[in-house]
Coordinates of C-alpha atoms and ligand atoms in Angstrom, one line a residue:
M1 CA -10.9 1.9 30.4
K2 CA -10.0 -0.1 27.3
K3 CA -6.3 -0.3 26.5
K4 CA -5.0 2.0 23.9
L5 CA -4.2 0.4 20.5
T6 CA -1.0 -0.2 18.6
I7 CA -1.7 0.1 14.9
A8 CA 0.1 -0.8 11.7
V9 CA -0.9 0.9 8.4
I10 CA 0.2 -1.1 5.4
G11 CA 1.2 0.7 2.2
S12 CA 3.2 3.6 1.0
G13 CA 1.0 6.1 -0.8
G14 CA -1.0 9.3 -0.1
R15 CA -3.9 7.1 1.0
E16 CA -1.8 5.5 3.7
H17 CA -0.4 8.9 4.8
A18 CA -3.9 10.1 5.1
L19 CA -5.0 7.0 7.1
A20 CA -2.1 7.4 9.5
W21 CA -2.8 11.1 9.9
K22 CA -6.5 10.5 10.7
L23 CA -5.9 7.5 12.9
G24 CA -3.1 9.4 14.7
R25 CA -5.7 11.9 15.8
S26 CA -7.6 9.3 17.8
P27 CA -7.1 9.5 21.6
K28 CA -7.3 5.7 21.6
V29 CA -4.1 5.2 19.7
E30 CA -1.0 4.3 21.7
A31 CA 1.4 3.9 18.8
L32 CA 1.2 3.8 15.0
V33 CA 3.7 2.5 12.4
L34 CA 3.6 2.4 8.7
I35 CA 4.9 -0.5 6.6
P36 CA 6.7 0.6 4.5
G37 CA 5.4 4.2 4.6
N38 CA 7.1 7.1 2.6
G39 CA 9.0 10.3 3.1
G40 CA 6.1 12.0 4.8
T41 CA 5.4 9.4 7.4
E42 CA 7.0 8.0 10.5
P43 CA 7.9 5.7 12.0
N44 CA 8.3 3.5 8.9
I45 CA 9.1 -0.2 9.1
G46 CA 10.9 -1.6 6.0
I47 CA 9.1 -4.9 5.3
D48 CA 8.1 -6.1 1.8
I49 CA 4.3 -6.0 1.9
A50 CA 4.2 -8.9 -0.5
D51 CA 5.6 -11.1 2.3
I52 CA 2.6 -11.7 4.4
E53 CA 4.4 -14.1 6.7
A54 CA 7.0 -11.4 7.5
L55 CA 4.2 -8.9 8.2
K56 CA 2.6 -11.3 10.6
Q57 CA 5.9 -12.0 12.4
Y58 CA 6.5 -8.3 12.8
C59 CA 3.0 -7.6 14.0
L60 CA 3.2 -10.4 16.5
G61 CA 6.6 -9.3 17.8
A62 CA 5.6 -5.6 18.0
R63 CA 2.3 -6.5 19.7
V64 CA 0.2 -4.8 17.1
D65 CA -3.5 -4.8 17.9
L66 CA -4.9 -3.6 14.6
V67 CA -3.7 -3.7 11.0
V68 CA -5.2 -1.3 8.5
V69 CA -4.4 -2.4 4.9
G70 CA -4.2 0.3 2.2
P71 CA -3.7 -1.5 -1.1
E72 CA -5.7 -4.3 -2.5
T73 CA -3.0 -6.8 -3.2
P74 CA -2.4 -8.0 0.4
L75 CA -6.2 -8.4 0.8
C76 CA -6.5 -10.4 -2.4
E77 CA -3.5 -12.5 -1.4
G78 CA -5.3 -13.4 1.9
I79 CA -3.6 -11.3 4.6
V80 CA -6.9 -11.4 6.7
D81 CA -7.0 -15.2 6.5
A82 CA -3.3 -15.4 7.4
F83 CA -3.8 -13.4 10.5
D84 CA -6.9 -15.4 11.6
G85 CA -6.2 -16.9 15.0
T86 CA -3.4 -14.5 15.9
G87 CA -5.6 -12.2 18.0
I88 CA -4.5 -9.3 15.7
R89 CA -7.4 -7.6 14.0
V90 CA -6.8 -6.9 10.3
F91 CA -9.3 -4.4 8.9
G92 CA -10.4 -5.8 5.5
P93 CA -12.2 -8.8 3.9
H94 CA -11.0 -12.3 3.7
K95 CA -9.5 -13.6 0.5
A96 CA -12.9 -15.0 -0.7
A97 CA -14.7 -11.7 -0.4
A98 CA -11.7 -9.7 -1.8
R99 CA -12.5 -11.4 -5.1
L100 CA -15.1 -8.6 -5.4
E101 CA -12.1 -6.5 -6.4
G102 CA -9.6 -9.2 -7.4
S103 CA -11.7 -10.8 -10.1
K104 CA -13.8 -8.7 -12.4
I105 CA -15.7 -11.8 -13.5
Y106 CA -16.5 -12.9 -10.0
S107 CA -17.5 -9.4 -9.2
K108 CA -19.9 -9.0 -12.2
N109 CA -21.4 -12.4 -11.5
F110 CA -22.0 -11.4 -7.9
M111 CA -23.7 -8.1 -9.0
K112 CA -25.9 -10.1 -11.4
K113 CA -26.8 -12.8 -8.8
Y114 CA -27.8 -10.1 -6.2
G115 CA -29.5 -7.7 -8.6
V116 CA -27.0 -4.8 -8.2
A117 CA -27.5 -2.2 -11.0
T118 CA -24.6 -2.6 -13.5
A119 CA -23.8 -2.6 -17.2
D120 CA -24.8 -5.8 -19.1
F121 CA -21.9 -8.1 -19.8
A122 CA -20.7 -11.4 -21.1
V123 CA -17.7 -13.5 -20.0
F124 CA -15.1 -14.8 -22.5
G125 CA -11.9 -16.9 -22.3
G126 CA -10.0 -19.6 -24.2
A127 CA -11.5 -20.2 -27.6
D128 CA -14.6 -18.1 -27.0
D129 CA -15.2 -15.6 -29.9
P130 CA -16.3 -12.1 -28.8
A131 CA -16.9 -11.0 -32.4
E132 CA -20.7 -11.1 -32.2
M133 CA -20.9 -9.1 -28.9
I134 CA -18.5 -6.5 -30.3
R135 CA -20.4 -6.2 -33.6
S136 CA -23.8 -6.0 -32.0
H137 CA -22.6 -3.0 -29.9
K138 CA -20.8 -1.4 -32.8
G139 CA -17.6 -1.6 -30.7
K140 CA -19.0 0.7 -28.0
V141 CA -18.0 -1.7 -25.2
V142 CA -15.6 -1.9 -22.3
V143 CA -13.2 -4.9 -22.3
K144 CA -11.9 -5.9 -18.9
Y145 CA -9.2 -8.4 -18.0
D146 CA -10.4 -10.6 -15.2
G147 CA -7.5 -10.2 -12.7
L148 CA -5.8 -7.4 -10.9
A149 CA -3.9 -5.2 -13.4
A150 CA -3.2 -2.0 -11.5
G151 CA -5.8 -0.1 -13.5
K152 CA -4.3 -1.2 -16.9
G153 CA -6.7 -4.1 -17.6
V154 CA -9.7 -2.0 -18.6
Y155 CA -10.2 -0.8 -22.2
V156 CA -12.9 1.7 -22.9
C157 CA -13.6 1.3 -26.7
S158 CA -15.4 3.4 -29.3
S159 CA -15.1 1.2 -32.4
E160 CA -15.0 -2.5 -33.3
E161 CA -11.4 -2.1 -34.2
E162 CA -10.5 -0.8 -30.8
A163 CA -12.5 -3.6 -29.1
R164 CA -10.7 -6.3 -31.2
A165 CA -7.4 -4.7 -30.4
A166 CA -8.3 -4.7 -26.6
V167 CA -9.0 -8.4 -26.7
A168 CA -5.8 -9.1 -28.6
D169 CA -3.8 -7.0 -26.1
I170 CA -5.3 -9.0 -23.2
R171 CA -4.4 -12.3 -24.9
A172 CA -0.9 -11.0 -25.7
K173 CA -0.3 -9.8 -22.1
Y174 CA -2.0 -12.5 -20.0
G175 CA -2.0 -15.5 -22.4
E176 CA -4.2 -17.0 -25.0
N177 CA -6.5 -18.5 -22.4
A178 CA -6.9 -15.3 -20.4
N179 CA -10.4 -14.7 -19.0
Y180 CA -12.0 -11.3 -19.7
L181 CA -15.4 -9.8 -19.9
I182 CA -17.0 -7.4 -22.2
E183 CA -19.7 -5.0 -21.0
T184 CA -21.8 -2.3 -22.6
K185 CA -20.3 1.2 -22.4
L186 CA -22.1 3.6 -20.2
Q187 CA -22.1 7.4 -20.2
G188 CA -22.2 9.7 -17.3
Q189 CA -20.3 11.3 -14.4
E190 CA -18.4 8.9 -12.1
L191 CA -18.8 8.9 -8.3
S192 CA -16.8 7.1 -5.6
V193 CA -18.9 6.0 -2.6
I194 CA -16.7 4.5 0.1
G195 CA -18.0 3.0 3.2
I196 CA -17.0 1.0 6.3
T197 CA -19.0 -2.1 6.8
D198 CA -19.4 -4.9 9.4
G199 CA -21.1 -7.0 6.8
K200 CA -24.6 -6.0 7.9
S201 CA -24.5 -2.2 8.1
I202 CA -22.5 0.3 6.2
N203 CA -21.4 3.8 7.2
C204 CA -20.6 5.7 4.0
L205 CA -18.1 8.6 4.0
L206 CA -18.8 11.6 1.8
P207 CA -19.3 10.9 -1.9
S208 CA -16.3 12.0 -3.9
Q209 CA -14.9 12.3 -7.4
D210 CA -11.5 11.2 -8.7
H211 CA -9.8 12.6 -11.8
K212 CA -8.2 9.6 -13.6
A213 CA -6.9 11.2 -16.8
A214 CA -3.5 12.9 -16.7
L215 CA -4.4 16.1 -18.4
D216 CA -7.0 18.9 -18.1
G217 CA -10.4 18.3 -19.6
D218 CA -10.0 14.5 -18.8
K219 CA -7.6 14.1 -21.7
G220 CA -4.5 12.0 -21.9
P221 CA -3.6 8.6 -20.5
N222 CA -5.2 7.2 -17.3
T223 CA -3.3 7.6 -14.1
G224 CA -3.7 6.4 -10.5
G225 CA -5.7 9.6 -10.0
M226 CA -4.7 13.3 -10.3
G227 CA -7.0 14.8 -7.7
A228 CA -10.3 14.5 -5.9
Y229 CA -12.9 16.5 -4.1
C230 CA -15.8 15.9 -1.8
P231 CA -18.7 16.1 -1.2
A232 CA -19.5 15.8 -5.0
P233 CA -22.6 17.9 -5.7
A234 CA -23.6 15.4 -8.3
A235 CA -24.5 13.1 -5.4
T236 CA -27.8 14.7 -4.6
E237 CA -30.2 13.2 -2.0
A238 CA -32.1 11.5 -4.8
V239 CA -29.0 10.1 -6.3
L240 CA -27.7 8.8 -3.0
D241 CA -31.1 7.2 -2.3
A242 CA -31.0 5.4 -5.7
I243 CA -27.5 4.2 -5.0
D244 CA -28.6 2.9 -1.6
E245 CA -31.5 1.0 -3.0
T246 CA -30.1 -0.4 -6.3
I247 CA -26.4 -0.8 -5.4
I248 CA -25.5 -0.8 -1.7
L249 CA -28.4 -2.7 -0.2
P250 CA -28.3 -5.6 -2.7
T251 CA -24.5 -5.7 -2.1
L252 CA -24.9 -6.1 1.6
N253 CA -27.6 -8.8 1.0
G254 CA -25.1 -10.6 -1.2
I255 CA -22.3 -10.3 1.3
E256 CA -24.6 -11.8 3.9
A257 CA -25.9 -14.5 1.6
E258 CA -22.4 -15.6 0.6
G259 CA -21.5 -15.9 4.3
F260 CA -18.7 -13.4 4.2
R261 CA -17.4 -12.1 7.5
Y262 CA -16.7 -8.7 6.0
R263 CA -15.2 -6.1 8.3
G264 CA -13.6 -3.5 6.2
V265 CA -13.9 -0.9 3.5
I266 CA -16.1 -1.3 0.5
Y267 CA -15.7 1.1 -2.4
F268 CA -18.4 1.5 -5.0
G269 CA -17.2 3.0 -8.3
I270 CA -20.4 4.3 -9.8
M271 CA -21.5 5.9 -13.0
L272 CA -24.4 8.2 -12.9
T273 CA -26.3 7.4 -16.2
E274 CA -29.6 8.6 -17.6
T275 CA -31.2 5.4 -16.4
G276 CA -29.9 5.7 -12.9
P277 CA -26.6 4.9 -11.1
K278 CA -24.8 1.8 -12.2
L279 CA -21.9 0.1 -10.5
L280 CA -18.7 -0.1 -12.5
E281 CA -16.6 -1.8 -9.9
Y282 CA -16.1 -2.7 -6.3
N283 CA -12.8 -2.1 -4.5
V284 CA -12.3 -3.7 -1.1
R285 CA -10.1 -0.9 0.2
F286 CA -10.0 2.9 0.4
G287 CA -9.6 4.8 -2.9
D288 CA -6.6 6.9 -3.7
P289 CA -6.8 9.9 -4.0
E290 CA -10.3 9.9 -2.6
T291 CA -9.1 9.0 0.9
E292 CA -7.0 12.2 1.0
V293 CA -10.3 14.2 1.0
I294 CA -12.8 11.9 2.6
L295 CA -10.8 11.4 5.8
P296 CA -10.1 15.1 6.4
S297 CA -13.8 15.8 6.0
L298 CA -14.8 13.1 8.5
K299 CA -15.2 14.7 11.9
S300 CA -15.7 11.5 13.8
D301 CA -12.9 9.3 15.1
L302 CA -12.1 6.8 12.3
L303 CA -10.8 4.3 14.8
D304 CA -14.3 4.2 16.4
L305 CA -15.8 3.3 13.1
I306 CA -13.2 0.6 12.5
L307 CA -13.7 -0.9 16.0
A308 CA -17.4 -0.8 15.6
A309 CA -17.0 -2.8 12.3
F310 CA -15.3 -5.5 14.3
D311 CA -17.9 -5.4 17.1
G312 CA -20.8 -5.5 14.6
T313 CA -22.2 -2.2 16.0
L314 CA -21.7 0.1 13.0
G315 CA -25.5 0.5 12.8
D316 CA -25.4 2.3 16.1
I317 CA -23.0 5.0 15.0
E318 CA -23.8 8.1 13.0
P319 CA -20.6 9.6 11.7
E320 CA -20.2 13.4 11.6
F321 CA -18.8 15.3 8.7
S322 CA -17.4 18.8 8.1
E323 CA -19.7 21.3 6.3
N324 CA -16.8 22.2 4.0
Y325 CA -15.7 21.0 0.6
F326 CA -12.3 19.3 0.5
V327 CA -10.1 19.4 -2.6
D328 CA -6.9 17.4 -3.3
V329 CA -4.6 18.3 -6.2
V330 CA -1.9 15.8 -6.9
L331 CA 1.6 17.0 -7.8
A332 CA 3.2 14.5 -10.2
S333 CA 6.5 13.9 -11.8
G334 CA 6.8 15.1 -15.5
G335 CA 6.3 12.1 -17.8
Y336 CA 4.0 10.2 -15.4
P337 CA 2.1 7.9 -16.1
G338 CA 4.8 7.1 -18.6
P339 CA 8.5 7.0 -17.6
Y340 CA 9.7 9.8 -15.3
E341 CA 12.8 10.8 -13.4
K342 CA 13.1 10.3 -9.6
N343 CA 15.3 11.8 -6.9
K344 CA 14.3 15.4 -7.5
L345 CA 14.6 17.8 -4.5
I346 CA 11.2 18.9 -3.1
T347 CA 11.0 22.4 -1.5
G348 CA 8.4 24.6 0.0
I349 CA 6.3 22.2 2.0
A350 CA 7.2 24.1 5.3
D351 CA 5.7 27.3 3.7
L352 CA 2.2 25.8 3.3
A353 CA -0.6 27.4 5.4
A354 CA -1.3 25.8 8.8
D355 CA -4.7 24.4 7.6
T356 CA -3.4 23.1 4.3
L357 CA -2.8 19.3 4.4
C358 CA 0.1 17.7 2.5
F359 CA -0.1 13.9 2.1
H360 CA 3.0 12.4 0.5
S361 CA 2.6 9.7 -2.2
G362 CA 6.0 9.2 -3.9
T363 CA 8.6 10.8 -1.6
K364 CA 11.6 9.6 0.4
R365 CA 14.0 11.1 2.8
E366 CA 17.7 11.2 2.3
G367 CA 19.3 12.9 5.3
E368 CA 17.6 16.3 5.6
A369 CA 16.4 16.2 2.0
L370 CA 13.0 15.2 0.8
L371 CA 13.2 13.7 -2.7
T372 CA 10.7 12.4 -5.3
S373 CA 10.5 8.7 -5.6
G374 CA 7.3 8.1 -7.6
G375 CA 5.0 9.3 -10.3
R376 CA 2.4 10.8 -8.0
V377 CA 4.5 12.8 -5.5
L378 CA 2.4 14.9 -3.2
N379 CA -1.3 15.6 -2.4
I380 CA -2.1 19.2 -1.5
V381 CA -5.5 19.3 0.3
C382 CA -7.5 22.5 1.1
N383 CA -11.0 23.1 2.3
D384 CA -13.6 25.8 2.5
K385 CA -17.3 26.2 2.8
D386 CA -17.3 27.2 -0.8
L387 CA -16.0 24.7 -3.4
K388 CA -14.5 27.3 -5.7
T389 CA -12.7 29.0 -2.8
A390 CA -11.3 25.6 -1.7
V391 CA -10.0 25.0 -5.3
D392 CA -8.5 28.5 -5.6
T393 CA -6.8 28.1 -2.2
C394 CA -5.4 24.8 -3.2
Y395 CA -3.9 26.2 -6.5
R396 CA -2.5 29.2 -4.5
E397 CA -0.8 26.9 -2.0
I398 CA 0.6 24.7 -4.7
R399 CA 2.7 27.6 -6.0
K400 CA 4.8 27.4 -2.8
V401 CA 5.9 23.8 -3.5
S402 CA 8.3 22.8 -6.2
F403 CA 10.5 20.1 -7.6
D404 CA 12.0 19.7 -11.1
S405 CA 9.4 18.9 -13.8
M406 CA 6.5 19.0 -11.3
Y407 CA 3.1 19.1 -13.0
C408 CA -0.6 18.9 -11.9
R409 CA -4.0 19.2 -13.4
K410 CA -5.3 22.7 -13.3
D411 CA -9.0 21.8 -13.4
I412 CA -9.7 19.6 -10.4
A413 CA -13.4 19.8 -9.5
H414 CA -14.3 21.2 -13.0
R415 CA -17.4 19.0 -13.2
A416 CA -18.8 20.5 -10.1
L417 CA -17.8 24.0 -11.0
G418 CA -19.3 23.7 -14.5
E419 CA -16.0 24.8 -16.1
Ligands
AMP1 P1 -13.1 -0.3 -13.4 O1 -11.7 -0.7 -13.0 O2 -13.9 -1.5 -13.8 O3 -13.8 0.7 -12.6 O4 -12.9 0.5 -14.8 C1 -11.9 1.6 -14.8 C2 -12.6 2.8 -15.5 O5 -13.0 2.4 -16.8 C3 -13.8 3.4 -14.8 O6 -13.4 4.3 -13.8 C4 -14.5 4.0 -15.9 O7 -13.9 5.3 -16.2 C5 -14.2 3.1 -17.1 N1 -15.4 2.1 -17.2 C6 -15.4 0.9 -16.6 N2 -16.6 0.3 -17.0 C7 -17.2 1.1 -17.8 C8 -18.5 1.1 -18.5 N3 -19.3 0.0 -18.5 N4 -18.8 2.1 -19.3 C9 -18.0 3.2 -19.4 N5 -16.8 3.3 -18.8 C10 -16.4 2.3 -18.0
LIG2 N1 -9.3 6.2 -7.2 C1 -9.5 5.0 -7.7 C2 -9.0 3.8 -6.9 O1 -8.5 4.0 -5.8 O2 -9.2 2.7 -7.4

């Protein structure tokens, strides 16, 4: 029998808590640590995840077999390249392929080169003048800074004035010579399709929807995500077939043609437009909060999928999913995504029903106490064969949990429920 594995999950959010929870259910896991983890996870190892050399030394010393990376930064900084030759498997793309997320311009050029359905765009930088593009679209454009910006580098504009202000903001923040792109603004529902790939085949998990705006009705400022649900009914068979044909297959062809040895997650952020699905962005990692619903709905062993990606045998595996809908409502600190207070006492988690999941995002332990330590604090996840019942159960369960100035969106899954 194959030896059991020691795994390190890198990151500190709800996504990483969900990854550790799901991997921890595999009979093939010997030990699992989180670096740095949060108040809901253990054991946690306190290493700065920006320090790739320190991560490598720890993993070598602790005889880690597999590293699963949650956030994009270590991947874009080359953690996979840095571990090459150590014998430790790091699940994710090398630095060159991580540009699919790390550079919006690289990513759009890749989409264009391989015929992936996406919005038309033009690239700008230095002394380039975007006035003509902005005018010709009457300001209905999306301006995107080229580099990683933690979700803050994208400006969805409705007027020429807004578009000009977006360009000015990018120049002010990232320098006069900052590179950016401008693309046509699309309309439609968004869908997250997240798959595990070995570079040839892909096994997609259930299609999900995130809720990026802070307030009900998709109002207010953008956040890291206030809730998610899966499977999203908007992803009909026909829609999924079109996504396969016009987005996923051309992407896999591109990955192969570029010679990337890609064993990891690929996330397709898609808009369902009147003229078919269009790719808004790639991420090279699991989504947050999507992971908090797509992993509970996966019946198969996640570790089997990850190991198959390394072995190049993903095409032989057919993952199994629950028949139920899964809903995640995020409990956030008052003020988030703006300034908010921390160190609030969290109560009530022990009262949650046995089949309710609670993934921590921004929590920490101090002695016996569980305290808030971030803007997004907890993810409450419920499921049912009926989506509305899953949503209602989730909101009923949430009433058991409290911390000072806690808030959440009251309308998670509204698009699917037609509310
Ligand atoms: P991105 O990081 O590129 O996915 O952009 C962040 C968000 O901006 C997306 O989730 C969409 O809500 C919005 N967005 C991006 N590109 C477009 C587009 N071409 N048309 C309309 N909205 C967009
Ligand atoms: N939920 C969006 C993301 O993870 O980028």
